[in-house]
PDB file of C-alpha atoms in Angstrom:
ATOM      1  CA  MET N  24      54.565-112.485 -78.278  1.00 53.00           C
ATOM      2  CA  ALA N  25      51.694-110.266 -76.622  1.00 55.00           C
ATOM      3  CA  SER N  26      49.814-110.004 -79.828  1.00 54.00           C
ATOM      4  CA  SER N  27      49.792-113.706 -80.758  1.00 56.00           C
ATOM      5  CA  SER N  28      48.855-114.193 -77.179  1.00 56.00           C
ATOM      6  CA  ALA N  29      45.628-111.936 -78.021  1.00 54.00           C
ATOM      7  CA  GLY N  30      45.196-113.673 -81.330  1.00 55.00           C
ATOM      8  CA  PHE N  31      45.111-117.081 -79.578  1.00 49.00           C
ATOM      9  CA  VAL N  32      42.313-115.900 -76.755  1.00 50.00           C
ATOM     10  CA  ALA N  33      40.330-114.355 -79.455  1.00 48.00           C
ATOM     11  CA  GLY N  34      40.638-117.700 -81.387  1.00 49.00           C
ATOM     12  CA  LEU N  35      39.514-119.736 -78.587  1.00 51.00           C
ATOM     13  CA  THR N  36      36.446-116.974 -77.502  1.00 45.00           C
ATOM     14  CA  ALA N  37      35.555-117.135 -81.104  1.00 43.00           C
ATOM     15  CA  ALA N  38      35.174-120.910 -80.954  1.00 46.00           C
ATOM     16  CA  ALA N  39      33.734-121.208 -77.401  1.00 44.00           C
ATOM     17  CA  VAL N  40      30.995-118.597 -78.764  1.00 39.00           C
ATOM     18  CA  VAL N  41      30.255-120.756 -81.741  1.00 37.00           C
ATOM     19  CA  THR N  42      29.852-123.906 -79.724  1.00 41.00           C
ATOM     20  CA  VAL N  43      27.603-122.556 -77.114  1.00 38.00           C
ATOM     21  CA  GLY N  44      25.320-120.850 -80.182  1.00 40.00           C
ATOM     22  CA  PHE N  45      25.513-124.382 -81.834  1.00 37.00           C
ATOM     23  CA  LEU N  46      24.548-126.124 -78.819  1.00 38.00           C
ATOM     24  CA  THR N  47      21.933-123.855 -77.850  1.00 37.00           C
ATOM     25  CA  TYR N  48      20.292-124.396 -81.304  1.00 37.00           C
ATOM     26  CA  GLN N  49      20.304-127.891 -81.034  1.00 41.00           C
ATOM     27  CA  ALA N  50      18.544-127.731 -77.482  1.00 40.00           C
ATOM     28  CA  SER N  51      16.000-125.416 -78.871  1.00 39.00           C
ATOM     29  CA  ALA N  52      15.174-127.397 -82.079  1.00 39.00           C
ATOM     30  CA  ASN N  53      14.322-130.689 -79.473  1.00 43.00           C
ATOM     31  CA  ILE N  54      12.146-129.025 -77.063  1.00 41.00           C
ATOM     32  CA  PRO N  55       9.029-131.088 -76.769  1.00 45.00           C
ATOM     33  CA  ALA N  56       5.777-128.939 -78.131  1.00 42.00           C
ATOM     34  CA  ALA N  57       4.056-129.423 -74.833  1.00 41.00           C
ATOM     35  CA  LEU N  58       6.890-127.310 -73.366  1.00 38.00           C
ATOM     36  CA  VAL N  59       7.105-124.659 -76.185  1.00 36.00           C
ATOM     37  CA  GLY N  60       3.079-124.366 -76.459  1.00 33.00           C
ATOM     38  CA  LYS N  61       3.129-124.386 -80.029  1.00 31.00           C
ATOM     39  CA  SER N  62       1.306-126.841 -82.440  1.00 30.00           C
ATOM     40  CA  ARG N  63       3.771-128.760 -84.678  1.00 32.00           C
ATOM     41  CA  ALA N  64       1.164-129.012 -86.985  1.00 31.00           C
ATOM     42  CA  ASN N  65       3.346-128.533 -89.790  1.00 32.00           C
ATOM     43  CA  THR N  66       6.143-130.800 -88.789  1.00 39.00           C
ATOM     44  CA  SER N  67       6.952-134.225 -90.624  1.00 47.00           C
ATOM     45  CA  ALA N  68       6.236-135.690 -87.072  1.00 46.00           C
ATOM     46  CA  THR N  69       2.549-134.799 -87.432  1.00 42.00           C
ATOM     47  CA  ALA N  70       2.500-136.111 -90.875  1.00 41.00           C
ATOM     48  CA  ALA N  71       3.553-139.519 -89.347  1.00 43.00           C
ATOM     49  CA  ALA N  72       1.124-139.269 -86.793  1.00 45.00           C
ATOM     50  CA  LYS N  73      -1.962-139.126 -88.902  1.00 55.00           C
ATOM     51  CA  ALA N  74      -0.739-142.649 -90.655  1.00 62.00           C
ATOM     52  CA  PRO N  75      -4.005-144.229 -92.349  1.00 66.00           C
ATOM     53  CA  ARG N  76      -4.691-147.840 -91.385  1.00 72.00           C
ATOM     54  CA  ASP N  77      -6.227-150.346 -93.172  1.00 73.00           C
ATOM     55  CA  LYS N  78      -9.595-151.069 -91.449  1.00 73.00           C
ATOM     56  CA  LYS N  79      -9.882-154.425 -93.071  1.00 76.00           C
ATOM     57  CA  ASN N  80      -6.278-155.652 -91.584  1.00 83.00           C
ATOM     58  CA  PRO N  81      -5.643-153.712 -88.389  1.00 76.00           C
ATOM     59  CA  THR N  82      -2.272-155.538 -88.079  1.00 88.00           C
ATOM     60  CA  ALA N  83      -1.147-154.083 -91.285  1.00 92.00           C
ATOM     61  CA  LEU N  84       1.779-151.321 -91.486  1.00 95.00           C
ATOM     62  CA  PRO N  85       0.123-147.980 -91.307  1.00 93.00           C
ATOM     63  CA  GLY N  86       0.751-145.930 -94.432  1.00 87.00           C
ATOM     64  CA  SER N  87       3.032-142.977 -94.390  1.00 86.00           C
ATOM     65  CA  SER N  88       5.117-144.667 -91.238  1.00 93.00           C
ATOM     66  CA  GLY N  89       8.300-143.955 -93.052  1.00 93.00           C
ATOM     67  CA  THR N  90      10.604-145.724 -95.409  1.00 95.00           C
ATOM     68  CA  GLY N  91      13.382-148.194 -95.320  1.00 96.00           C
ATOM     69  CA  GLU N  92      14.420-150.472 -92.428  1.00 98.00           C
ATOM     70  CA  ARG N  93      12.966-149.185 -89.383  1.00 98.00           C
ATOM     71  CA  VAL N  94      11.011-149.987 -86.195  1.00 98.00           C
ATOM     72  CA  VAL N  95       7.101-148.461 -86.250  1.00 98.00           C
ATOM     73  CA  TYR N  96       5.860-148.058 -82.978  1.00 97.00           C
ATOM     74  CA  SER N  97       2.068-146.974 -82.798  1.00 95.00           C
ATOM     75  CA  VAL N  98       1.215-145.148 -79.357  1.00 95.00           C
ATOM     76  CA  ASP N  99      -2.515-145.429 -80.106  1.00 93.00           C
ATOM     77  CA  ASP N 100      -2.782-149.103 -81.241  1.00 93.00           C
ATOM     78  CA  ASP N 101       0.113-150.214 -78.728  1.00 95.00           C
ATOM     79  CA  ARG N 102       1.603-151.879 -81.694  1.00 96.00           C
ATOM     80  CA  VAL N 103       5.129-152.567 -83.194  1.00 97.00           C
ATOM     81  CA  TRP N 104       6.285-153.363 -86.667  1.00 97.00           C
ATOM     82  CA  LEU N 105       9.698-154.371 -87.648  1.00 98.00           C
ATOM     83  CA  VAL N 106       9.991-153.246 -91.119  1.00 98.00           C
ATOM     84  CA  SER N 107      12.789-154.483 -93.431  1.00 97.00           C
ATOM     85  CA  ALA N 108      14.830-152.346 -96.009  1.00 97.00           C
ATOM     86  CA  THR N 109      12.559-153.640 -98.655  1.00 95.00           C
ATOM     87  CA  GLY N 110       9.467-152.377 -96.943  1.00 94.00           C
ATOM     88  CA  ARG N 111       8.309-155.771 -95.635  1.00 95.00           C
ATOM     89  CA  VAL N 112       7.199-156.298 -92.277  1.00 96.00           C
ATOM     90  CA  GLU N 113       9.310-159.117 -90.619  1.00 97.00           C
ATOM     91  CA  ARG N 114       7.413-159.154 -87.608  1.00 97.00           C
ATOM     92  CA  THR N 115       4.628-157.287 -85.694  1.00 97.00           C
ATOM     93  CA  PHE N 116       3.443-157.520 -82.338  1.00 97.00           C
ATOM     94  CA  LYS N 117       1.185-155.823 -79.545  1.00 96.00           C
ATOM     95  CA  VAL N 118       3.201-153.931 -76.474  1.00 97.00           C
ATOM     96  CA  THR N 119       2.376-152.475 -73.271  1.00 95.00           C
ATOM     97  CA  PRO N 120       3.179-149.027 -72.885  1.00 95.00           C
ATOM     98  CA  GLY N 121       4.728-147.254 -70.090  1.00 92.00           C
ATOM     99  CA  SER N 122       2.906-144.249 -68.368  1.00 92.00           C
ATOM    100  CA  VAL N 123       5.052-141.757 -70.541  1.00 94.00           C
ATOM    101  CA  ASP N 124       4.494-141.819 -74.250  1.00 95.00           C
ATOM    102  CA  PRO N 125       7.172-140.689 -76.798  1.00 97.00           C
ATOM    103  CA  LEU N 126       6.181-137.865 -79.051  1.00 96.00           C
ATOM    104  CA  PRO N 127       5.508-138.855 -82.914  1.00 96.00           C
ATOM    105  CA  GLY N 128       8.615-138.693 -84.769  1.00 96.00           C
ATOM    106  CA  THR N 129      11.661-140.136 -86.030  1.00 97.00           C
ATOM    107  CA  TYR N 130      14.516-141.278 -83.742  1.00 98.00           C
ATOM    108  CA  ALA N 131      17.311-143.745 -83.816  1.00 98.00           C
ATOM    109  CA  VAL N 132      18.363-146.272 -80.956  1.00 98.00           C
ATOM    110  CA  THR N 133      20.884-144.500 -78.697  1.00 98.00           C
ATOM    111  CA  SER N 134      21.719-147.216 -76.377  1.00 98.00           C
ATOM    112  CA  ARG N 135      21.054-150.881 -75.387  1.00 98.00           C
ATOM    113  CA  SER N 136      21.226-153.160 -72.295  1.00 97.00           C
ATOM    114  CA  LYS N 137      21.088-157.012 -72.221  1.00 97.00           C
ATOM    115  CA  ALA N 138      19.829-156.815 -68.697  1.00 97.00           C
ATOM    116  CA  VAL N 139      18.899-154.312 -65.895  1.00 96.00           C
ATOM    117  CA  THR N 140      16.420-153.318 -63.550  1.00 93.00           C
ATOM    118  CA  GLY N 141      13.496-151.325 -64.892  1.00 88.00           C
ATOM    119  CA  THR N 142      12.127-147.975 -63.158  1.00 83.00           C
ATOM    120  CA  ASP N 143       9.227-150.102 -61.681  1.00 81.00           C
ATOM    121  CA  GLY N 144      11.729-152.505 -60.150  1.00 86.00           C
ATOM    122  CA  THR N 145      11.146-155.276 -62.390  1.00 88.00           C
ATOM    123  CA  PRO N 146      14.189-157.070 -63.964  1.00 95.00           C
ATOM    124  CA  ILE N 147      13.852-156.455 -67.882  1.00 96.00           C
ATOM    125  CA  GLU N 148      16.011-157.656 -70.941  1.00 97.00           C
ATOM    126  CA  HIS N 149      16.690-156.651 -74.308  1.00 97.00           C
ATOM    127  CA  VAL N 150      16.393-152.835 -73.320  1.00 97.00           C
ATOM    128  CA  VAL N 151      16.323-150.692 -76.759  1.00 98.00           C
ATOM    129  CA  ARG N 152      16.263-146.989 -75.914  1.00 98.00           C
ATOM    130  CA  PHE N 153      15.381-144.357 -78.431  1.00 98.00           C
ATOM    131  CA  THR N 154      14.418-140.945 -76.691  1.00 97.00           C
ATOM    132  CA  SER N 155      13.508-139.428 -73.346  1.00 96.00           C
ATOM    133  CA  VAL N 156      10.263-137.180 -72.500  1.00 96.00           C
ATOM    134  CA  GLY N 157      10.725-134.832 -69.281  1.00 94.00           C
ATOM    135  CA  GLY N 158      13.565-136.868 -68.157  1.00 94.00           C
ATOM    136  CA  VAL N 159      11.904-140.289 -68.667  1.00 94.00           C
ATOM    137  CA  VAL N 160      13.730-142.625 -70.898  1.00 95.00           C
ATOM    138  CA  ILE N 161      11.692-144.343 -73.402  1.00 97.00           C
ATOM    139  CA  GLY N 162      12.647-147.823 -74.918  1.00 97.00           C
ATOM    140  CA  PHE N 163      11.491-151.244 -75.513  1.00 98.00           C
ATOM    141  CA  SER N 164      12.211-154.094 -72.888  1.00 97.00           C
ATOM    142  CA  ALA N 165      10.605-157.465 -71.859  1.00 96.00           C
ATOM    143  CA  ALA N 166      10.240-158.496 -68.202  1.00 94.00           C
ATOM    144  CA  VAL N 167      12.377-161.551 -67.204  1.00 95.00           C
ATOM    145  CA  ASN N 168       9.287-163.049 -65.534  1.00 91.00           C
ATOM    146  CA  GLY N 169       7.466-162.744 -68.851  1.00 88.00           C
ATOM    147  CA  THR N 170       4.816-160.213 -67.634  1.00 85.00           C
ATOM    148  CA  THR N 171       3.515-157.613 -69.538  1.00 83.00           C
ATOM    149  CA  THR N 172       1.144-155.838 -67.087  1.00 80.00           C
ATOM    150  CA  THR N 173       0.252-152.095 -67.086  1.00 81.00           C
ATOM    151  CA  PRO N 174       2.421-150.174 -64.931  1.00 77.00           C
ATOM    152  CA  ASP N 175       1.413-148.121 -61.987  1.00 79.00           C
ATOM    153  CA  SER N 176       0.241-144.580 -63.309  1.00 80.00           C
ATOM    154  CA  THR N 177       1.541-142.954 -60.397  1.00 85.00           C
ATOM    155  CA  VAL N 178       5.059-144.050 -61.558  1.00 87.00           C
ATOM    156  CA  LYS N 179       6.465-142.428 -64.526  1.00 90.00           C
ATOM    157  CA  THR N 180       7.966-145.050 -66.534  1.00 92.00           C
ATOM    158  CA  GLY N 181       9.057-145.023 -70.296  1.00 94.00           C
ATOM    159  CA  GLY N 182       9.361-148.588 -70.737  1.00 93.00           C
ATOM    160  CA  ILE N 183       7.328-150.131 -73.697  1.00 96.00           C
ATOM    161  CA  ARG N 184       6.943-153.795 -72.558  1.00 96.00           C
ATOM    162  CA  GLU N 185       7.092-156.884 -75.079  1.00 96.00           C
ATOM    163  CA  SER N 186       6.815-160.565 -74.505  1.00 96.00           C
ATOM    164  CA  ARG N 187      10.303-162.131 -74.080  1.00 96.00           C
ATOM    165  CA  ARG N 188      10.010-163.971 -77.560  1.00 97.00           C
ATOM    166  CA  ASP N 189       9.071-160.408 -79.003  1.00 97.00           C
ATOM    167  CA  GLY N 190      11.786-158.735 -77.070  1.00 97.00           C
ATOM    168  CA  ASP N 191      14.303-161.094 -78.654  1.00 97.00           C
ATOM    169  CA  ALA N 192      13.447-160.381 -82.065  1.00 98.00           C
ATOM    170  CA  MET N 193      13.702-156.357 -81.166  1.00 98.00           C
ATOM    171  CA  TRP N 194      17.055-156.918 -79.580  1.00 98.00           C
ATOM    172  CA  VAL N 195      18.386-158.583 -82.797  1.00 98.00           C
ATOM    173  CA  PHE N 196      16.675-156.067 -85.409  1.00 98.00           C
ATOM    174  CA  ALA N 197      17.050-152.777 -83.386  1.00 98.00           C
ATOM    175  CA  THR N 198      20.715-152.099 -82.773  1.00 98.00           C
ATOM    176  CA  ILE N 199      22.733-148.802 -82.184  1.00 98.00           C
ATOM    177  CA  GLY N 200      21.379-146.016 -84.800  1.00 98.00           C
ATOM    178  CA  GLN N 201      18.215-148.117 -86.025  1.00 98.00           C
ATOM    179  CA  LYS N 202      15.491-145.947 -86.871  1.00 98.00           C
ATOM    180  CA  ILE N 203      12.460-145.937 -84.720  1.00 98.00           C
ATOM    181  CA  VAL N 204       9.280-144.113 -86.134  1.00 97.00           C
ATOM    182  CA  VAL N 205       6.454-143.150 -83.626  1.00 97.00           C
ATOM    183  CA  ILE N 206       3.301-142.655 -84.981  1.00 96.00           C
ATOM    184  CA  ARG N 207      -0.274-142.335 -83.220  1.00 91.00           C
TER     185      ARG N 207
END
């Protein structure tokens, strides 16, 4: 009986070591470049960050912004594109970013809330979250009062504000797991 107990404990220990190793790897793979101090020049996120623009049509979907059904968000242009599975732009609109920007890369919608209060105290609706930066949750939302004013820069906010009409469209389009591509 003692040898079977020892084998059981050894098995549990091995499983724990594997789990800790996996979680350590996963955590290290998701450290923002700013915290690591290394350039991400060779990552696909950077390739997406340099998406070319159509100078004659600034609202056109930037090249190299991914494939398939997705939400494309340009932090430099403060613009969103809702793109169908065939690559057709279903809708594009301007947004007002929070004080904390997401890093360029590909994400997925992780959670949604019909109505909550934003970090800045504003009642918001149709919240679509997809990442966090330094503990600040990043997501799209619309203020219930319809405002899209620039947030107070002294408060760390990750809310990317849309008009209520655009928020309605995002809510329908960006369900849990929907791909979000962030570009510069």
